[in-house]
Amino acid sequence: MLDIIMLIIGYCGAAAFATCSLPQVIKAYKTKSTGDISIFFIILSIIGNLCSAGYIFYTNYISGMWQYPQYVNYTLATIFIFVLLGLKIKYDKDSKK
């Protein structure tokens, strides 16, 4: 029973971390502005997510213990941060016109 509770907690935590950039994506899309978002924040987020995902996958493969909530976390977080990068490129380019 405790295993199920901890798995649910793991998925809730992963969902919270994964979607923490979603409000910024929505705000940038609605306002068509990304001037206050640092490109270095986005780049470091991408590097951090990809490196952490690689580490989790490798250690899970070696140990045989698969931490599925972590895969949800890093997959969603990476998708959202790439969307934010796309919006940053688009809106920063549009603002220079």
C-alpha positions as a printed Julia matrix, in Angstrom:
97×3 Matrix{Float64}:
  0.0    0.0     0.0
  2.84   2.38    0.87
  4.41   1.68   -2.53
  1.24   2.85   -4.3
  1.03   5.98   -2.15
  4.67   6.82   -2.85
  4.17   6.21   -6.58
  1.22   8.64   -6.57
  3.32  11.18   -4.68
  6.12  10.65   -7.21
  3.77  11.31  -10.14
  2.33  14.4    -8.43
  5.81  15.79   -7.83
  6.91  14.98  -11.36
  3.8   16.66  -12.79
  4.4   19.77  -10.66
  8.04  20.08  -11.73
  7.29  19.24  -15.34
  4.56  21.83  -15.68
  6.18  24.67  -13.73
  7.22  26.32  -17.02
  3.74  25.91  -18.53
  2.35  29.15  -17.0
  5.27  31.04  -18.59
  4.57  29.41  -21.96
  0.89  30.39  -21.72
  1.71  33.95  -20.67
  4.25  34.37  -23.47
  1.76  33.04  -26.01
 -1.05  35.3   -24.8
  1.03  38.48  -24.5
  3.21  37.73  -27.55
  6.15  38.92  -25.46
  9.22  37.1   -24.15
 11.51  40.07  -23.52
 11.79  39.33  -19.79
 12.73  35.69  -20.29
 16.45  35.04  -20.31
 17.73  32.9   -23.17
 20.33  31.54  -20.72
 17.52  30.3   -18.45
 16.04  28.42  -21.38
 19.38  26.98  -22.53
 20.35  25.89  -19.01
 16.9   24.33  -18.52
 17.29  22.31  -21.72
 20.78  21.15  -20.76
 19.68  20.34  -17.2
 16.63  18.37  -18.3
 18.47  16.38  -20.96
 21.46  15.6   -18.73
 19.26  14.65  -15.77
 17.06  12.46  -17.98
 20.14  10.71  -19.34
 21.45  10.14  -15.83
 18.12   8.81  -14.56
 17.78   6.49  -17.56
 21.34   5.18  -17.17
 21.07   4.57  -13.42
 17.66   2.94  -13.86
 19.04   0.69  -16.59
 21.98  -0.35  -14.41
 19.89  -0.92  -11.27
 16.83  -2.36  -13.0
 14.62  -0.02  -10.96
 12.56   2.12  -13.32
 11.41   5.48  -11.97
  8.57   6.26  -14.35
  7.52   9.52  -12.66
 10.95  10.91  -13.52
 10.44  10.1   -17.2
  7.14  11.98  -17.15
  8.87  14.91  -15.46
 11.8   15.24  -17.84
  9.79  14.53  -20.98
  7.12  17.15  -20.27
  9.57  19.71  -18.9
 11.77  19.38  -21.99
  8.8   19.73  -24.33
  7.56  22.87  -22.55
 10.99  24.49  -22.44
 11.48  23.84  -26.18
  8.08  25.47  -26.81
  9.23  28.43  -24.72
 12.45  28.58  -26.75
 10.42  28.65  -29.95
  8.23  31.46  -28.62
 11.31  33.36  -27.45
 12.91  33.15  -30.9
  9.68  34.08  -32.68
  8.6   36.98  -30.48
 12.08  38.45  -30.03
 12.48  38.42  -33.82
  9.04  40.01  -34.27
  9.82  42.76  -31.75
 12.92  43.82  -33.7
 10.92  44.53  -36.84
